[in-house]
mmCIF file of C-alpha atoms and ligand atoms in Angstrom:
data_model
loop_
_atom_site.group_PDB
_atom_site.id
_atom_site.type_symbol
_atom_site.label_atom_id
_atom_site.label_comp_id
_atom_site.label_asym_id
_atom_site.label_seq_id
_atom_site.Cartn_x
_atom_site.Cartn_y
_atom_site.Cartn_z
ATOM 1 C CA MET A 114 -20.815 -21.671 10.999
ATOM 2 C CA THR A 115 -17.323 -21.942 10.250
ATOM 3 C CA SER A 116 -16.667 -25.535 10.081
ATOM 4 C CA GLN A 117 -18.755 -25.642 7.430
ATOM 5 C CA ALA A 118 -17.258 -22.920 4.938
ATOM 6 C CA PRO A 119 -15.791 -24.078 2.012
ATOM 7 C CA ALA A 120 -12.241 -24.293 1.871
ATOM 8 C CA GLU A 121 -10.194 -21.122 0.317
ATOM 9 C CA PRO A 122 -8.798 -22.327 -3.234
ATOM 10 C CA ILE A 123 -4.927 -23.171 -3.061
ATOM 11 C CA ALA A 124 -2.696 -21.138 -5.440
ATOM 12 C CA LEU A 125 -1.336 -24.080 -7.180
ATOM 13 C CA PRO A 126 0.733 -23.480 -10.489
ATOM 14 C CA ALA A 127 -0.465 -24.115 -13.928
ATOM 15 C CA THR A 128 1.751 -26.517 -14.937
ATOM 16 C CA THR A 129 1.294 -29.899 -13.876
ATOM 17 C CA LEU A 130 4.164 -32.668 -13.578
ATOM 18 C CA ALA A 131 3.613 -35.468 -16.662
ATOM 19 C CA PRO A 132 1.789 -37.948 -15.356
ATOM 20 C CA ARG A 133 4.000 -41.242 -13.020
ATOM 21 C CA ARG A 134 2.896 -43.487 -10.181
ATOM 22 C CA HIS A 135 6.330 -43.679 -7.951
ATOM 23 C CA VAL A 136 8.568 -41.310 -6.856
ATOM 24 C CA LEU A 137 12.364 -43.493 -6.392
ATOM 25 C CA ASP A 138 15.010 -40.985 -6.462
ATOM 26 C CA LEU A 139 15.491 -37.707 -7.870
ATOM 27 C CA ASP A 140 18.206 -38.693 -11.029
ATOM 28 C CA ASP A 141 14.946 -38.944 -13.239
ATOM 29 C CA PHE A 142 13.386 -35.405 -12.304
ATOM 30 C CA SER A 143 14.353 -32.475 -15.105
ATOM 31 C CA ARG A 144 14.612 -28.945 -13.649
ATOM 32 C CA THR A 145 11.431 -28.314 -14.615
ATOM 33 C CA GLU A 146 9.919 -30.891 -12.992
ATOM 34 C CA ILE A 147 11.735 -29.990 -9.815
ATOM 35 C CA ASP A 148 10.671 -26.470 -10.264
ATOM 36 C CA ILE A 149 6.330 -27.883 -10.509
ATOM 37 C CA VAL A 150 7.328 -29.395 -7.613
ATOM 38 C CA LEU A 151 8.661 -26.569 -5.508
ATOM 39 C CA ASP A 152 5.994 -24.235 -6.810
ATOM 40 C CA THR A 153 3.332 -26.447 -6.093
ATOM 41 C CA ALA A 154 4.990 -27.146 -2.963
ATOM 42 C CA LEU A 155 5.101 -22.865 -1.733
ATOM 43 C CA ALA A 156 1.007 -23.252 -2.701
ATOM 44 C CA MET A 157 1.108 -25.880 -0.356
ATOM 45 C CA ARG A 158 2.407 -24.058 2.674
ATOM 46 C CA GLU A 159 0.451 -21.610 2.351
ATOM 47 C CA VAL A 160 -2.178 -24.004 3.349
ATOM 48 C CA LEU A 161 0.039 -24.769 6.815
ATOM 49 C CA ASP A 162 -0.622 -21.322 7.906
ATOM 50 C CA ARG A 163 -4.745 -21.133 8.707
ATOM 51 C CA ASP A 164 -6.689 -22.151 11.109
ATOM 52 C CA ILE A 165 -8.440 -24.572 9.634
ATOM 53 C CA LYS A 166 -5.460 -27.040 7.932
ATOM 54 C CA LYS A 167 -7.727 -28.923 5.769
ATOM 55 C CA VAL A 168 -8.582 -29.326 1.980
ATOM 56 C CA PRO A 169 -10.405 -32.065 0.251
ATOM 57 C CA SER A 170 -8.251 -32.495 -2.977
ATOM 58 C CA LEU A 171 -7.365 -35.963 -1.876
ATOM 59 C CA ARG A 172 -10.863 -36.923 -0.378
ATOM 60 C CA GLY A 173 -11.379 -40.615 -1.234
ATOM 61 C CA LYS A 174 -7.435 -41.296 -1.968
ATOM 62 C CA VAL A 175 -5.850 -43.919 0.415
ATOM 63 C CA ILE A 176 -2.026 -43.901 2.014
ATOM 64 C CA LEU A 177 0.008 -46.072 3.519
ATOM 65 C CA THR A 178 2.708 -45.535 5.189
ATOM 66 C CA LEU A 179 5.117 -48.526 5.895
ATOM 67 C CA PHE A 180 8.686 -47.340 8.060
ATOM 68 C CA LEU A 181 10.707 -50.288 8.976
ATOM 69 C CA GLU A 182 13.298 -48.045 10.164
ATOM 70 C CA PRO A 183 12.472 -45.795 12.471
ATOM 71 C CA SER A 184 11.858 -41.877 11.451
ATOM 72 C CA THR A 185 9.986 -38.648 13.081
ATOM 73 C CA ARG A 186 10.060 -35.986 10.421
ATOM 74 C CA THR A 187 9.038 -37.998 7.105
ATOM 75 C CA ARG A 188 6.775 -40.265 8.852
ATOM 76 C CA VAL A 189 4.882 -37.501 10.968
ATOM 77 C CA SER A 190 5.132 -35.308 7.719
ATOM 78 C CA PHE A 191 3.162 -37.561 5.335
ATOM 79 C CA GLU A 192 1.145 -38.253 7.430
ATOM 80 C CA GLN A 193 0.144 -34.657 8.027
ATOM 81 C CA ALA A 194 0.098 -34.235 4.517
ATOM 82 C CA GLY A 195 -2.291 -36.483 3.839
ATOM 83 C CA LYS A 196 -4.280 -35.505 6.443
ATOM 84 C CA MET A 197 -4.486 -32.270 5.563
ATOM 85 C CA LEU A 198 -5.233 -32.786 2.011
ATOM 86 C CA SER A 199 -8.402 -35.328 3.284
ATOM 87 C CA ALA A 200 -6.909 -38.883 2.153
ATOM 88 C CA ASP A 201 -7.442 -41.421 4.632
ATOM 89 C CA VAL A 202 -3.567 -42.589 5.919
ATOM 90 C CA ILE A 203 -3.058 -45.825 7.889
ATOM 91 C CA ASN A 204 0.387 -46.163 9.086
ATOM 92 C CA ILE A 205 2.178 -49.522 9.280
ATOM 93 C CA ALA A 206 5.331 -50.042 11.119
ATOM 94 C CA GLY A 207 7.482 -53.118 11.443
ATOM 95 C CA SER A 208 6.641 -54.120 15.011
ATOM 96 C CA GLY A 209 3.311 -55.671 14.798
ATOM 97 C CA SER A 210 2.603 -56.043 11.421
ATOM 98 C CA SER A 211 2.903 -59.242 9.460
ATOM 99 C CA ALA A 212 6.654 -58.109 8.815
ATOM 100 C CA GLU A 213 7.619 -59.532 12.020
ATOM 101 C CA LYS A 214 6.171 -63.135 11.290
ATOM 102 C CA GLY A 215 8.176 -63.231 8.599
ATOM 103 C CA GLU A 216 5.782 -62.282 5.594
ATOM 104 C CA SER A 217 8.290 -61.408 2.048
ATOM 105 C CA LEU A 218 8.084 -57.636 0.988
ATOM 106 C CA LEU A 219 6.799 -58.925 -1.970
ATOM 107 C CA ASN A 220 3.769 -60.333 -0.292
ATOM 108 C CA THR A 221 3.599 -57.440 2.287
ATOM 109 C CA THR A 222 3.450 -55.229 -1.366
ATOM 110 C CA LEU A 223 0.758 -57.441 -2.938
ATOM 111 C CA THR A 224 -1.377 -57.592 -0.184
ATOM 112 C CA LEU A 225 -1.197 -53.545 0.159
ATOM 113 C CA GLN A 226 -2.118 -53.381 -2.870
ATOM 114 C CA ALA A 227 -4.668 -55.685 -2.547
ATOM 115 C CA MET A 228 -6.695 -53.307 -0.012
ATOM 116 C CA HIS A 229 -6.787 -50.637 -2.713
ATOM 117 C CA ALA A 230 -4.235 -48.511 -1.788
ATOM 118 C CA ASP A 231 -3.550 -45.645 -3.710
ATOM 119 C CA LEU A 232 0.244 -45.302 -2.889
ATOM 120 C CA ILE A 233 2.415 -46.701 -0.552
ATOM 121 C CA VAL A 234 4.935 -44.389 1.347
ATOM 122 C CA VAL A 235 8.018 -46.826 2.254
ATOM 123 C CA ARG A 236 11.364 -46.377 4.289
ATOM 124 C CA HIS A 237 13.412 -49.714 4.557
ATOM 125 C CA PRO A 238 17.102 -50.408 5.269
ATOM 126 C CA GLN A 239 17.293 -52.285 1.893
ATOM 127 C CA ALA A 240 18.788 -49.900 -1.155
ATOM 128 C CA GLY A 241 16.781 -50.890 -4.269
ATOM 129 C CA ALA A 242 13.265 -51.782 -2.052
ATOM 130 C CA PRO A 243 11.419 -49.445 -3.053
ATOM 131 C CA TYR A 244 12.207 -50.297 -6.652
ATOM 132 C CA PHE A 245 11.407 -53.669 -5.766
ATOM 133 C CA MET A 246 8.148 -53.272 -5.069
ATOM 134 C CA ALA A 247 7.131 -50.543 -7.862
ATOM 135 C CA ARG A 248 8.269 -53.488 -10.316
ATOM 136 C CA HIS A 249 5.907 -56.036 -8.414
ATOM 137 C CA LEU A 250 2.844 -53.123 -8.260
ATOM 138 C CA SER A 251 0.339 -52.908 -11.383
ATOM 139 C CA ARG A 252 -2.111 -50.239 -9.353
ATOM 140 C CA THR A 253 -0.390 -48.938 -6.368
ATOM 141 C CA GLY A 254 1.875 -45.932 -6.617
ATOM 142 C CA ILE A 255 5.203 -46.073 -4.062
ATOM 143 C CA ILE A 256 6.945 -42.450 -3.076
ATOM 144 C CA ASN A 257 10.742 -43.652 -1.557
ATOM 145 C CA ALA A 258 10.534 -42.628 2.242
ATOM 146 C CA GLY A 259 14.604 -43.431 2.644
ATOM 147 C CA ASP A 260 16.300 -46.993 1.570
ATOM 148 C CA GLY A 261 19.075 -47.998 2.722
ATOM 149 C CA ARG A 262 21.864 -45.367 2.092
ATOM 150 C CA HIS A 263 20.248 -45.099 -1.523
ATOM 151 C CA ALA A 264 17.664 -41.959 -1.759
ATOM 152 C CA HIS A 265 15.638 -39.938 -0.529
ATOM 153 C CA PRO A 266 14.218 -38.217 -2.738
ATOM 154 C CA THR A 267 11.487 -36.055 -0.564
ATOM 155 C CA GLN A 268 14.383 -34.933 1.765
ATOM 156 C CA ALA A 269 16.099 -33.566 -0.873
ATOM 157 C CA LEU A 270 13.071 -31.991 -2.533
ATOM 158 C CA LEU A 271 12.531 -30.398 0.699
ATOM 159 C CA ASP A 272 16.078 -28.969 1.163
ATOM 160 C CA LEU A 273 15.557 -27.724 -2.625
ATOM 161 C CA MET A 274 12.664 -25.992 -1.834
ATOM 162 C CA THR A 275 13.960 -24.070 2.002
ATOM 163 C CA MET A 276 17.377 -22.850 -0.587
ATOM 164 C CA ARG A 277 15.346 -21.901 -2.991
ATOM 165 C CA ARG A 278 13.040 -19.328 -0.577
ATOM 166 C CA HIS A 279 16.581 -17.712 0.469
ATOM 167 C CA LEU A 280 18.721 -17.915 -2.601
ATOM 168 C CA GLY A 281 16.377 -17.032 -5.412
ATOM 169 C CA SER A 282 18.120 -19.382 -8.315
ATOM 170 C CA LEU A 283 20.658 -22.190 -7.260
ATOM 171 C CA ASP A 284 22.073 -21.840 -10.613
ATOM 172 C CA GLY A 285 26.098 -21.661 -10.222
ATOM 173 C CA LYS A 286 25.544 -21.179 -5.616
ATOM 174 C CA LYS A 287 28.103 -22.984 -3.484
ATOM 175 C CA VAL A 288 26.671 -25.589 -1.369
ATOM 176 C CA VAL A 289 29.100 -28.082 0.539
ATOM 177 C CA ILE A 290 28.089 -31.304 1.732
ATOM 178 C CA VAL A 291 29.746 -32.138 5.223
ATOM 179 C CA GLY A 292 30.388 -35.151 7.023
ATOM 180 C CA ASP A 293 29.293 -38.773 6.778
ATOM 181 C CA LEU A 294 28.766 -38.886 2.624
ATOM 182 C CA LEU A 295 28.762 -43.015 2.648
ATOM 183 C CA HIS A 296 26.201 -43.996 4.533
ATOM 184 C CA SER A 297 23.725 -40.772 3.508
ATOM 185 C CA ARG A 298 20.909 -41.506 1.318
ATOM 186 C CA VAL A 299 20.193 -37.317 1.416
ATOM 187 C CA ALA A 300 22.936 -36.549 0.285
ATOM 188 C CA ARG A 301 22.875 -38.902 -2.724
ATOM 189 C CA SER A 302 19.717 -37.046 -3.434
ATOM 190 C CA ASN A 303 20.623 -34.016 -3.417
ATOM 191 C CA VAL A 304 23.777 -33.974 -5.481
ATOM 192 C CA PHE A 305 20.952 -34.990 -8.531
ATOM 193 C CA GLY A 306 18.807 -32.467 -7.046
ATOM 194 C CA LEU A 307 21.593 -29.562 -6.868
ATOM 195 C CA ALA A 308 23.198 -30.887 -10.264
ATOM 196 C CA ALA A 309 19.814 -30.317 -11.959
ATOM 197 C CA MET A 310 19.052 -26.828 -10.364
ATOM 198 C CA GLY A 311 22.528 -25.933 -11.622
ATOM 199 C CA ALA A 312 24.291 -25.535 -8.042
ATOM 200 C CA ARG A 313 28.131 -26.411 -7.779
ATOM 201 C CA VAL A 314 27.950 -28.802 -5.026
ATOM 202 C CA VAL A 315 31.399 -29.358 -2.928
ATOM 203 C CA ILE A 316 31.604 -32.544 -0.455
ATOM 204 C CA SER A 317 34.148 -32.513 2.362
ATOM 205 C CA GLY A 318 34.551 -35.235 4.995
ATOM 206 C CA PRO A 319 36.539 -37.972 6.076
ATOM 207 C CA PRO A 320 38.234 -39.775 3.336
ATOM 208 C CA THR A 321 36.892 -43.412 4.871
ATOM 209 C CA LEU A 322 32.996 -41.721 4.658
ATOM 210 C CA ILE A 323 33.270 -40.826 1.301
ATOM 211 C CA PRO A 324 32.254 -42.886 -1.942
ATOM 212 C CA LEU A 325 35.075 -44.424 -3.139
ATOM 213 C CA ASP A 326 34.079 -42.239 -6.646
ATOM 214 C CA LEU A 327 34.837 -39.543 -4.645
ATOM 215 C CA SER A 328 38.106 -40.127 -2.557
ATOM 216 C CA ARG A 329 39.649 -41.934 -5.546
ATOM 217 C CA THR A 330 39.997 -39.633 -7.463
ATOM 218 C CA SER A 331 42.850 -37.087 -6.691
ATOM 219 C CA HIS A 332 41.544 -34.088 -4.736
ATOM 220 C CA SER A 333 38.446 -31.901 -6.094
ATOM 221 C CA GLN A 334 38.243 -33.910 -9.218
ATOM 222 C CA GLY A 335 34.893 -36.218 -7.550
ATOM 223 C CA SER A 336 32.656 -37.369 -10.020
ATOM 224 C CA LEU A 337 29.649 -37.981 -7.603
ATOM 225 C CA GLY A 338 26.799 -36.005 -10.049
ATOM 226 C CA GLY A 339 29.544 -33.665 -10.425
ATOM 227 C CA ALA A 340 30.110 -33.291 -6.928
ATOM 228 C CA ALA A 341 33.933 -32.063 -5.571
ATOM 229 C CA TYR A 342 35.958 -33.473 -3.369
ATOM 230 C CA GLU A 343 38.109 -30.848 -0.682
ATOM 231 C CA PRO A 344 38.999 -33.568 2.488
ATOM 232 C CA ASP A 345 40.289 -29.697 3.821
ATOM 233 C CA LEU A 346 36.913 -28.761 5.811
ATOM 234 C CA ASP A 347 38.023 -25.012 5.972
ATOM 235 C CA ALA A 348 38.484 -25.079 1.902
ATOM 236 C CA ALA A 349 35.795 -26.694 1.589
ATOM 237 C CA MET A 350 33.773 -23.602 3.049
ATOM 238 C CA ASP A 351 35.146 -20.671 1.350
ATOM 239 C CA ASP A 352 32.147 -18.748 -0.477
ATOM 240 C CA ALA A 353 29.717 -21.064 0.433
ATOM 241 C CA ASP A 354 26.466 -20.336 -0.024
ATOM 242 C CA VAL A 355 25.129 -22.942 1.890
ATOM 243 C CA VAL A 356 26.572 -25.843 4.139
ATOM 244 C CA MET A 357 24.504 -28.727 4.927
ATOM 245 C CA ALA A 358 26.359 -31.190 7.880
ATOM 246 C CA LEU A 359 24.934 -35.062 7.369
ATOM 247 C CA ARG A 360 24.040 -36.762 10.624
ATOM 248 C CA LEU A 361 27.349 -39.180 11.557
ATOM 249 C CA GLN A 362 25.745 -42.630 11.109
ATOM 250 C CA THR A 363 27.124 -44.975 13.871
ATOM 251 C CA GLU A 364 24.800 -47.387 13.645
ATOM 252 C CA ARG A 365 25.542 -47.977 9.963
ATOM 253 C CA GLN A 366 29.212 -47.678 10.591
ATOM 254 C CA THR A 367 31.918 -50.360 10.416
ATOM 255 C CA ALA A 368 34.988 -50.009 13.250
ATOM 256 C CA GLY A 369 37.786 -48.752 12.024
ATOM 257 C CA MET A 370 35.913 -45.805 10.039
ATOM 258 C CA LEU A 371 36.890 -43.034 11.868
ATOM 259 C CA PRO A 372 40.081 -43.058 14.357
ATOM 260 C CA SER A 373 37.216 -41.260 17.211
ATOM 261 C CA VAL A 374 34.104 -38.888 17.538
ATOM 262 C CA ARG A 375 36.893 -36.763 18.818
ATOM 263 C CA GLU A 376 38.822 -36.753 16.189
ATOM 264 C CA TYR A 377 35.981 -36.446 13.794
ATOM 265 C CA THR A 378 34.548 -33.172 15.433
ATOM 266 C CA ARG A 379 37.796 -31.635 15.425
ATOM 267 C CA ARG A 380 38.139 -31.661 12.011
ATOM 268 C CA TRP A 381 34.690 -32.179 10.842
ATOM 269 C CA GLN A 382 32.356 -30.531 12.966
ATOM 270 C CA VAL A 383 30.684 -27.211 11.184
ATOM 271 C CA THR A 384 31.615 -24.190 13.756
ATOM 272 C CA GLU A 385 31.266 -20.814 13.786
ATOM 273 C CA ALA A 386 34.303 -20.177 13.548
ATOM 274 C CA ARG A 387 34.257 -22.159 10.195
ATOM 275 C CA MET A 388 31.179 -20.771 8.821
ATOM 276 C CA GLY A 389 33.599 -16.977 9.004
ATOM 277 C CA ARG A 390 34.782 -18.481 5.364
ATOM 278 C CA ALA A 391 31.352 -18.609 3.905
ATOM 279 C CA LYS A 392 29.222 -15.647 2.303
ATOM 280 C CA PRO A 393 27.572 -14.159 5.235
ATOM 281 C CA SER A 394 24.532 -14.684 4.106
ATOM 282 C CA ALA A 395 24.822 -18.774 4.177
ATOM 283 C CA LEU A 396 22.432 -20.926 5.382
ATOM 284 C CA VAL A 397 23.464 -23.916 7.602
ATOM 285 C CA MET A 398 21.228 -26.404 7.009
ATOM 286 C CA HIS A 399 20.740 -30.178 7.962
ATOM 287 C CA PRO A 400 18.277 -33.193 7.403
ATOM 288 C CA GLY A 401 18.358 -34.531 10.817
ATOM 289 C CA PRO A 402 18.077 -35.924 13.985
ATOM 290 C CA VAL A 403 21.013 -33.800 14.351
ATOM 291 C CA ASN A 404 24.457 -35.313 16.630
ATOM 292 C CA GLU A 405 24.573 -31.767 18.525
ATOM 293 C CA GLY A 406 27.945 -30.949 19.317
ATOM 294 C CA ILE A 407 29.253 -33.604 16.932
ATOM 295 C CA GLU A 408 28.630 -32.885 13.320
ATOM 296 C CA LEU A 409 27.149 -29.575 13.777
ATOM 297 C CA SER A 410 27.847 -27.035 16.878
ATOM 298 C CA SER A 411 24.329 -26.261 18.993
ATOM 299 C CA SER A 412 25.047 -22.184 18.804
ATOM 300 C CA LEU A 413 24.855 -22.979 14.664
ATOM 301 C CA ALA A 414 22.433 -25.348 14.984
ATOM 302 C CA HIS A 415 19.975 -23.031 17.100
ATOM 303 C CA GLY A 416 21.572 -19.548 15.287
ATOM 304 C CA VAL A 417 20.343 -16.898 13.215
ATOM 305 C CA ALA A 418 21.792 -18.629 9.923
ATOM 306 C CA SER A 419 19.904 -22.205 11.305
ATOM 307 C CA VAL A 420 17.522 -22.935 8.780
ATOM 308 C CA ILE A 421 16.430 -26.862 10.467
ATOM 309 C CA GLU A 422 13.209 -25.647 11.804
ATOM 310 C CA GLU A 423 11.767 -24.090 8.170
ATOM 311 C CA GLN A 424 13.685 -27.730 6.485
ATOM 312 C CA VAL A 425 11.021 -28.982 8.714
ATOM 313 C CA THR A 426 7.719 -27.421 7.727
ATOM 314 C CA ASN A 427 8.783 -27.112 4.076
ATOM 315 C CA GLY A 428 8.949 -30.957 4.503
ATOM 316 C CA VAL A 429 5.226 -31.301 4.972
ATOM 317 C CA ALA A 430 4.523 -29.138 2.239
ATOM 318 C CA ILE A 431 6.348 -30.589 -0.583
ATOM 319 C CA ARG A 432 5.083 -34.006 0.655
ATOM 320 C CA MET A 433 1.135 -32.053 0.510
ATOM 321 C CA ALA A 434 2.985 -31.549 -3.405
ATOM 322 C CA ILE A 435 3.974 -35.108 -4.256
ATOM 323 C CA LEU A 436 1.088 -36.827 -2.858
ATOM 324 C CA TYR A 437 -0.481 -34.259 -5.336
ATOM 325 C CA GLN A 438 0.633 -34.556 -8.198
ATOM 326 C CA LEU A 439 0.693 -38.096 -7.745
ATOM 327 C CA LEU A 440 -2.459 -39.032 -7.052
ATOM 328 C CA THR A 441 -4.271 -36.147 -9.461
ATOM 329 C CA GLY A 442 -1.687 -34.893 -12.281
ATOM 330 C CA GLY A 443 -2.859 -31.891 -10.327
ATOM 331 C CA GLU A 444 -5.860 -31.917 -12.262
ATOM 332 C CA LEU A 445 -8.943 -32.965 -9.234
ATOM 333 C CA GLN A 446 -10.492 -29.771 -7.532
ATOM 334 C CA THR A 447 -8.148 -27.801 -5.210
ATOM 335 C CA ALA A 448 -11.014 -26.519 -3.014
HETATM 336 N N1 CP B 517 15.618 -36.686 7.834
HETATM 337 C C1 CP B 517 15.303 -37.893 8.020
HETATM 338 O O1 CP B 517 14.248 -38.614 7.639
HETATM 339 O O2 CP B 517 14.212 -37.652 9.298
HETATM 340 P P1 CP B 517 13.663 -38.823 9.850
HETATM 341 O O3 CP B 517 14.421 -39.698 10.108
HETATM 342 O O4 CP B 517 12.982 -38.532 11.251
HETATM 343 O O5 CP B 517 12.324 -38.847 9.071
#
């Protein structure tokens, strides 16, 4: 019977990551390590196309997801990735957990480790929370699924995977990141990852939504991981290989950061007219969720240059790759 047939082996790359227990950001990933993750994810992606989307690689492993901020893509894809690799995945939300009764993050962390979880995937509103948890864990690993405005390493990895599938090597490629950089953990992790892969990053957006180390320096002399700042979006778009719009994070903004959403849309929305300045083959990306008609026009979001849905698919493959590499070091049976 089909259900009893052994799963087809996954064609994994021969090289594996050096042993690590946590993934907190991309600033400690070398180019070689990023390539290993992307190659592993490419192999994992093939499992998504199977009728039976399950392989036994992580049988017996326990993964907890602890999401103390809203999420659709990241939470569901980690759960899907773990289940496709046959791990037991248990989801914990803030609401309904003892965090609601005032339990400290330290005690929650130690409690989950005491249950012999192998990995905790955490999203937290406070920057640094996953680092704090990692410091207090002796056995269990931590994956940062987004901490405040600080980092979102698996999002950056799935973005790199999507770019590499379309563009090949990212060496010298021009990637324009537009919008609310100040509050974007996605942009920060992407800047580290893109720098490691040899891409050229240009950032654009209102000065009030650009981190000080970029906006203070003279235009195009910014220093966030070697990224350049160009406040004029039309100029920034010239010859771009990739244009990544960011969500306007109104929930994290304080009064006075923007004259109005209408003004923002006029000056910094990624539109078809502006894409005309990028290379004809340029990709339109967005980490999601998209405020359509604000940071990105609806026609572009759903147009032929958009790879937004592919980013989501690659997100499952990247999370499979990270879970697999962390929990096995690439050494367990793959079929
Ligand atoms: N890109 C991203 O992190 O989306 P979610 O908030 O839906 O997980």
